[in-house]
PDB file of N, CA and C in Angstrom:
ATOM      1  N   MET A   1      15.990  17.299 -16.256  1.00 66.00           N
ATOM      2  CA  MET A   1      15.294  16.567 -15.197  1.00 66.00           C
ATOM      3  C   MET A   1      16.287  15.897 -14.252  1.00 66.00           C
ATOM      4  N   ALA A   2      17.433  15.504 -14.785  1.00 82.00           N
ATOM      5  CA  ALA A   2      18.409  14.779 -13.961  1.00 82.00           C
ATOM      6  C   ALA A   2      18.849  15.592 -12.745  1.00 82.00           C
ATOM      7  N   ASP A   3      19.077  16.896 -12.926  1.00 94.00           N
ATOM      8  CA  ASP A   3      19.507  17.725 -11.795  1.00 94.00           C
ATOM      9  C   ASP A   3      18.424  17.779 -10.726  1.00 94.00           C
ATOM     10  N   PHE A   4      17.174  17.922 -11.154  1.00 96.00           N
ATOM     11  CA  PHE A   4      16.045  17.922 -10.233  1.00 96.00           C
ATOM     12  C   PHE A   4      16.041  16.619  -9.439  1.00 96.00           C
ATOM     13  N   CYS A   5      16.157  15.501 -10.139  1.00 97.00           N
ATOM     14  CA  CYS A   5      16.124  14.195  -9.478  1.00 97.00           C
ATOM     15  C   CYS A   5      17.324  14.012  -8.562  1.00 97.00           C
ATOM     16  N   ASP A   6      18.493  14.412  -9.022  1.00 97.00           N
ATOM     17  CA  ASP A   6      19.702  14.245  -8.201  1.00 97.00           C
ATOM     18  C   ASP A   6      19.567  14.974  -6.870  1.00 97.00           C
ATOM     19  N   SER A   7      19.131  16.221  -6.923  1.00 97.00           N
ATOM     20  CA  SER A   7      19.049  16.985  -5.682  1.00 97.00           C
ATOM     21  C   SER A   7      17.949  16.453  -4.774  1.00 97.00           C
ATOM     22  N   LYS A   8      16.800  16.101  -5.361  1.00 97.00           N
ATOM     23  CA  LYS A   8      15.701  15.560  -4.560  1.00 97.00           C
ATOM     24  C   LYS A   8      16.092  14.217  -3.949  1.00 97.00           C
ATOM     25  N   CYS A   9      16.751  13.373  -4.729  1.00 98.00           N
ATOM     26  CA  CYS A   9      17.112  12.043  -4.237  1.00 98.00           C
ATOM     27  C   CYS A   9      18.240  12.100  -3.211  1.00 98.00           C
ATOM     28  N   LYS A  10      19.146  13.050  -3.358  1.00 98.00           N
ATOM     29  CA  LYS A  10      20.195  13.212  -2.342  1.00 98.00           C
ATOM     30  C   LYS A  10      19.574  13.495  -0.991  1.00 98.00           C
ATOM     31  N   LEU A  11      18.578  14.372  -0.975  1.00 97.00           N
ATOM     32  CA  LEU A  11      17.881  14.687   0.264  1.00 97.00           C
ATOM     33  C   LEU A  11      17.104  13.458   0.752  1.00 97.00           C
ATOM     34  N   ARG A  12      16.371  12.840  -0.153  1.00 98.00           N
ATOM     35  CA  ARG A  12      15.537  11.689   0.200  1.00 98.00           C
ATOM     36  C   ARG A  12      16.377  10.574   0.814  1.00 98.00           C
ATOM     37  N   CYS A  13      17.578  10.362   0.276  1.00 98.00           N
ATOM     38  CA  CYS A  13      18.418   9.231   0.681  1.00 98.00           C
ATOM     39  C   CYS A  13      19.492   9.620   1.695  1.00 98.00           C
ATOM     40  N   SER A  14      19.440  10.851   2.202  1.00 98.00           N
ATOM     41  CA  SER A  14      20.521  11.345   3.073  1.00 98.00           C
ATOM     42  C   SER A  14      20.654  10.536   4.362  1.00 98.00           C
ATOM     43  N   LYS A  15      19.589   9.875   4.814  1.00 97.00           N
ATOM     44  CA  LYS A  15      19.665   9.091   6.046  1.00 97.00           C
ATOM     45  C   LYS A  15      19.521   7.593   5.788  1.00 97.00           C
ATOM     46  N   ALA A  16      19.545   7.195   4.523  1.00 96.00           N
ATOM     47  CA  ALA A  16      19.341   5.777   4.180  1.00 96.00           C
ATOM     48  C   ALA A  16      20.554   4.942   4.565  1.00 96.00           C
ATOM     49  N   GLY A  17      20.315   3.726   5.031  1.00 95.00           N
ATOM     50  CA  GLY A  17      21.404   2.811   5.359  1.00 95.00           C
ATOM     51  C   GLY A  17      22.174   2.400   4.115  1.00 95.00           C
ATOM     52  N   LEU A  18      21.459   2.125   3.047  1.00 96.00           N
ATOM     53  CA  LEU A  18      22.086   1.729   1.782  1.00 96.00           C
ATOM     54  C   LEU A  18      21.908   2.872   0.792  1.00 96.00           C
ATOM     55  N   ALA A  19      22.705   3.911   0.958  1.00 96.00           N
ATOM     56  CA  ALA A  19      22.509   5.141   0.195  1.00 96.00           C
ATOM     57  C   ALA A  19      22.617   4.909  -1.310  1.00 96.00           C
ATOM     58  N   ASP A  20      23.581   4.097  -1.767  1.00 97.00           N
ATOM     59  CA  ASP A  20      23.744   3.870  -3.209  1.00 97.00           C
ATOM     60  C   ASP A  20      22.493   3.245  -3.806  1.00 97.00           C
ATOM     61  N   ARG A  21      21.953   2.268  -3.106  1.00 97.00           N
ATOM     62  CA  ARG A  21      20.751   1.585  -3.576  1.00 97.00           C
ATOM     63  C   ARG A  21      19.557   2.543  -3.547  1.00 97.00           C
ATOM     64  N   CYS A  22      19.459   3.313  -2.494  1.00 98.00           N
ATOM     65  CA  CYS A  22      18.396   4.304  -2.365  1.00 98.00           C
ATOM     66  C   CYS A  22      18.450   5.294  -3.526  1.00 98.00           C
ATOM     67  N   LEU A  23      19.638   5.817  -3.813  1.00 98.00           N
ATOM     68  CA  LEU A  23      19.792   6.800  -4.882  1.00 98.00           C
ATOM     69  C   LEU A  23      19.434   6.204  -6.237  1.00 98.00           C
ATOM     70  N   LYS A  24      19.823   4.947  -6.453  1.00 97.00           N
ATOM     71  CA  LYS A  24      19.526   4.285  -7.727  1.00 97.00           C
ATOM     72  C   LYS A  24      18.023   4.196  -7.949  1.00 97.00           C
ATOM     73  N   TYR A  25      17.308   3.667  -6.971  1.00 97.00           N
ATOM     74  CA  TYR A  25      15.873   3.470  -7.142  1.00 97.00           C
ATOM     75  C   TYR A  25      15.105   4.779  -7.090  1.00 97.00           C
ATOM     76  N   CYS A  26      15.542   5.690  -6.259  1.00 98.00           N
ATOM     77  CA  CYS A  26      14.926   7.013  -6.228  1.00 98.00           C
ATOM     78  C   CYS A  26      15.066   7.675  -7.595  1.00 98.00           C
ATOM     79  N   GLY A  27      16.243   7.553  -8.196  1.00 98.00           N
ATOM     80  CA  GLY A  27      16.488   8.142  -9.517  1.00 98.00           C
ATOM     81  C   GLY A  27      15.569   7.563 -10.583  1.00 98.00           C
ATOM     82  N   ILE A  28      15.420   6.240 -10.575  1.00 97.00           N
ATOM     83  CA  ILE A  28      14.536   5.573 -11.537  1.00 97.00           C
ATOM     84  C   ILE A  28      13.104   6.071 -11.344  1.00 97.00           C
ATOM     85  N   CYS A  29      12.655   6.082 -10.105  1.00 98.00           N
ATOM     86  CA  CYS A  29      11.286   6.495  -9.814  1.00 98.00           C
ATOM     87  C   CYS A  29      11.066   7.968 -10.156  1.00 98.00           C
ATOM     88  N   CYS A  30      12.036   8.798  -9.868  1.00 98.00           N
ATOM     89  CA  CYS A  30      11.924  10.225 -10.152  1.00 98.00           C
ATOM     90  C   CYS A  30      11.822  10.463 -11.658  1.00 98.00           C
ATOM     91  N   GLU A  31      12.647   9.777 -12.447  1.00 97.00           N
ATOM     92  CA  GLU A  31      12.596   9.934 -13.898  1.00 97.00           C
ATOM     93  C   GLU A  31      11.219   9.556 -14.430  1.00 97.00           C
ATOM     94  N   GLU A  32      10.644   8.477 -13.899  1.00 97.00           N
ATOM     95  CA  GLU A  32       9.350   8.002 -14.380  1.00 97.00           C
ATOM     96  C   GLU A  32       8.205   8.868 -13.868  1.00 97.00           C
ATOM     97  N   CYS A  33       8.303   9.320 -12.614  1.00 98.00           N
ATOM     98  CA  CYS A  33       7.178  10.012 -11.974  1.00 98.00           C
ATOM     99  C   CYS A  33       7.315  11.526 -11.971  1.00 98.00           C
ATOM    100  N   LYS A  34       8.522  12.044 -12.246  1.00 97.00           N
ATOM    101  CA  LYS A  34       8.777  13.485 -12.209  1.00 97.00           C
ATOM    102  C   LYS A  34       8.437  14.065 -10.842  1.00 97.00           C
ATOM    103  N   CYS A  35       8.651  13.254  -9.802  1.00 97.00           N
ATOM    104  CA  CYS A  35       8.263  13.675  -8.462  1.00 97.00           C
ATOM    105  C   CYS A  35       9.015  12.832  -7.438  1.00 97.00           C
ATOM    106  N   VAL A  36       9.432  13.458  -6.345  1.00 98.00           N
ATOM    107  CA  VAL A  36      10.024  12.750  -5.211  1.00 98.00           C
ATOM    108  C   VAL A  36       9.374  13.329  -3.954  1.00 98.00           C
ATOM    109  N   PRO A  37       8.883  12.482  -3.051  1.00 98.00           N
ATOM    110  CA  PRO A  37       8.259  13.010  -1.831  1.00 98.00           C
ATOM    111  C   PRO A  37       9.261  13.811  -1.004  1.00 98.00           C
ATOM    112  N   SER A  38       8.772  14.779  -0.255  1.00 97.00           N
ATOM    113  CA  SER A  38       9.649  15.598   0.585  1.00 97.00           C
ATOM    114  C   SER A  38      10.133  14.795   1.790  1.00 97.00           C
ATOM    115  N   GLY A  39      11.221  15.254   2.380  1.00 97.00           N
ATOM    116  CA  GLY A  39      11.751  14.605   3.574  1.00 97.00           C
ATOM    117  C   GLY A  39      12.562  13.362   3.245  1.00 97.00           C
ATOM    118  N   THR A  40      12.984  12.665   4.292  1.00 97.00           N
ATOM    119  CA  THR A  40      13.845  11.500   4.100  1.00 97.00           C
ATOM    120  C   THR A  40      13.062  10.191   4.160  1.00 97.00           C
ATOM    121  N   TYR A  41      11.796  10.269   4.574  1.00 94.00           N
ATOM    122  CA  TYR A  41      10.987   9.063   4.688  1.00 94.00           C
ATOM    123  C   TYR A  41       9.508   9.450   4.714  1.00 94.00           C
ATOM    124  N   GLY A  42       8.664   8.563   4.213  1.00 95.00           N
ATOM    125  CA  GLY A  42       7.233   8.855   4.256  1.00 95.00           C
ATOM    126  C   GLY A  42       6.843   9.941   3.269  1.00 95.00           C
ATOM    127  N   ASN A  43       5.724  10.604   3.530  1.00 98.00           N
ATOM    128  CA  ASN A  43       5.185  11.669   2.675  1.00 98.00           C
ATOM    129  C   ASN A  43       4.866  11.205   1.261  1.00 98.00           C
ATOM    130  N   LYS A  44       4.703   9.874   1.081  1.00 97.00           N
ATOM    131  CA  LYS A  44       4.515   9.365  -0.274  1.00 97.00           C
ATOM    132  C   LYS A  44       3.179   9.769  -0.883  1.00 97.00           C
ATOM    133  N   HIS A  45       2.237  10.234  -0.044  1.00 98.00           N
ATOM    134  CA  HIS A  45       0.961  10.724  -0.587  1.00 98.00           C
ATOM    135  C   HIS A  45       1.184  11.914  -1.527  1.00 98.00           C
ATOM    136  N   GLU A  46       2.334  12.581  -1.406  1.00 98.00           N
ATOM    137  CA  GLU A  46       2.639  13.725  -2.273  1.00 98.00           C
ATOM    138  C   GLU A  46       2.874  13.287  -3.723  1.00 98.00           C
ATOM    139  N   CYS A  47       3.248  12.047  -3.914  1.00 98.00           N
ATOM    140  CA  CYS A  47       3.601  11.525  -5.235  1.00 98.00           C
ATOM    141  C   CYS A  47       2.952  10.156  -5.451  1.00 98.00           C
ATOM    142  N   PRO A  48       1.676  10.127  -5.838  1.00 98.00           N
ATOM    143  CA  PRO A  48       0.998   8.830  -5.998  1.00 98.00           C
ATOM    144  C   PRO A  48       1.720   7.872  -6.949  1.00 98.00           C
ATOM    145  N   CYS A  49       2.289   8.393  -8.030  1.00 98.00           N
ATOM    146  CA  CYS A  49       3.020   7.542  -8.970  1.00 98.00           C
ATOM    147  C   CYS A  49       4.202   6.880  -8.265  1.00 98.00           C
ATOM    148  N   TYR A  50       4.965   7.672  -7.531  1.00 98.00           N
ATOM    149  CA  TYR A  50       6.137   7.192  -6.786  1.00 98.00           C
ATOM    150  C   TYR A  50       5.699   6.171  -5.734  1.00 98.00           C
ATOM    151  N   ARG A  51       4.634   6.506  -5.026  1.00 97.00           N
ATOM    152  CA  ARG A  51       4.124   5.644  -3.958  1.00 97.00           C
ATOM    153  C   ARG A  51       3.664   4.295  -4.488  1.00 97.00           C
ATOM    154  N   ASP A  52       3.020   4.283  -5.659  1.00 98.00           N
ATOM    155  CA  ASP A  52       2.348   3.077  -6.138  1.00 98.00           C
ATOM    156  C   ASP A  52       3.226   2.162  -6.972  1.00 98.00           C
ATOM    157  N   LYS A  53       4.446   2.563  -7.271  1.00 97.00           N
ATOM    158  CA  LYS A  53       5.338   1.672  -8.029  1.00 97.00           C
ATOM    159  C   LYS A  53       5.717   0.473  -7.167  1.00 97.00           C
ATOM    160  N   LYS A  54       5.660  -0.719  -7.761  1.00 97.00           N
ATOM    161  CA  LYS A  54       5.999  -1.953  -7.041  1.00 97.00           C
ATOM    162  C   LYS A  54       7.110  -2.695  -7.779  1.00 97.00           C
ATOM    163  N   ASN A  55       7.920  -3.417  -7.005  1.00 94.00           N
ATOM    164  CA  ASN A  55       8.928  -4.268  -7.636  1.00 94.00           C
ATOM    165  C   ASN A  55       8.307  -5.628  -7.943  1.00 94.00           C
ATOM    166  N   SER A  56       9.098  -6.557  -8.439  1.00 95.00           N
ATOM    167  CA  SER A  56       8.564  -7.855  -8.851  1.00 95.00           C
ATOM    168  C   SER A  56       8.000  -8.667  -7.691  1.00 95.00           C
ATOM    169  N   LYS A  57       8.392  -8.311  -6.466  1.00 97.00           N
ATOM    170  CA  LYS A  57       7.883  -9.024  -5.298  1.00 97.00           C
ATOM    171  C   LYS A  57       6.646  -8.347  -4.689  1.00 97.00           C
ATOM    172  N   GLY A  58       6.199  -7.267  -5.324  1.00 97.00           N
ATOM    173  CA  GLY A  58       5.010  -6.571  -4.840  1.00 97.00           C
ATOM    174  C   GLY A  58       5.293  -5.582  -3.715  1.00 97.00           C
ATOM    175  N   LYS A  59       6.563  -5.353  -3.431  1.00 95.00           N
ATOM    176  CA  LYS A  59       6.938  -4.358  -2.419  1.00 95.00           C
ATOM    177  C   LYS A  59       7.121  -3.001  -3.101  1.00 95.00           C
ATOM    178  N   SER A  60       7.105  -1.954  -2.292  1.00 95.00           N
ATOM    179  CA  SER A  60       7.298  -0.622  -2.835  1.00 95.00           C
ATOM    180  C   SER A  60       8.683  -0.517  -3.469  1.00 95.00           C
ATOM    181  N   LYS A  61       8.720  -0.058  -4.704  1.00 97.00           N
ATOM    182  CA  LYS A  61       9.984   0.046  -5.430  1.00 97.00           C
ATOM    183  C   LYS A  61      10.754   1.306  -5.043  1.00 97.00           C
ATOM    184  N   CYS A  62      10.032   2.373  -4.739  1.00 98.00           N
ATOM    185  CA  CYS A  62      10.671   3.672  -4.546  1.00 98.00           C
ATOM    186  C   CYS A  62      10.919   3.948  -3.064  1.00 98.00           C
ATOM    187  N   PRO A  63      12.135   4.389  -2.744  1.00 97.00           N
ATOM    188  CA  PRO A  63      12.482   4.624  -1.327  1.00 97.00           C
ATOM    189  C   PRO A  63      11.816   5.863  -0.741  1.00 97.00           C
TER     190      PRO A  63
END
C-alpha cells in the first residue's frame, strides 16, 4: 500500500506550498482511507473517507 500512497501523494502534493507537511498528512489519510483524490486540489468527493477526516480543530485533516 505504501507505494500506492507514495505515488498518489507525490502527485497530490506536487503544487503544495508546504510539500513535506502535505506528504505527511496525505500519507496518513491514504493509509487509513486507501484512497487519494485525483489532481493536486479538490476532487475530494472521490474519497469520502479522505474528505471527511478532521483534525482536532475541526478542519479538514487531509490535503
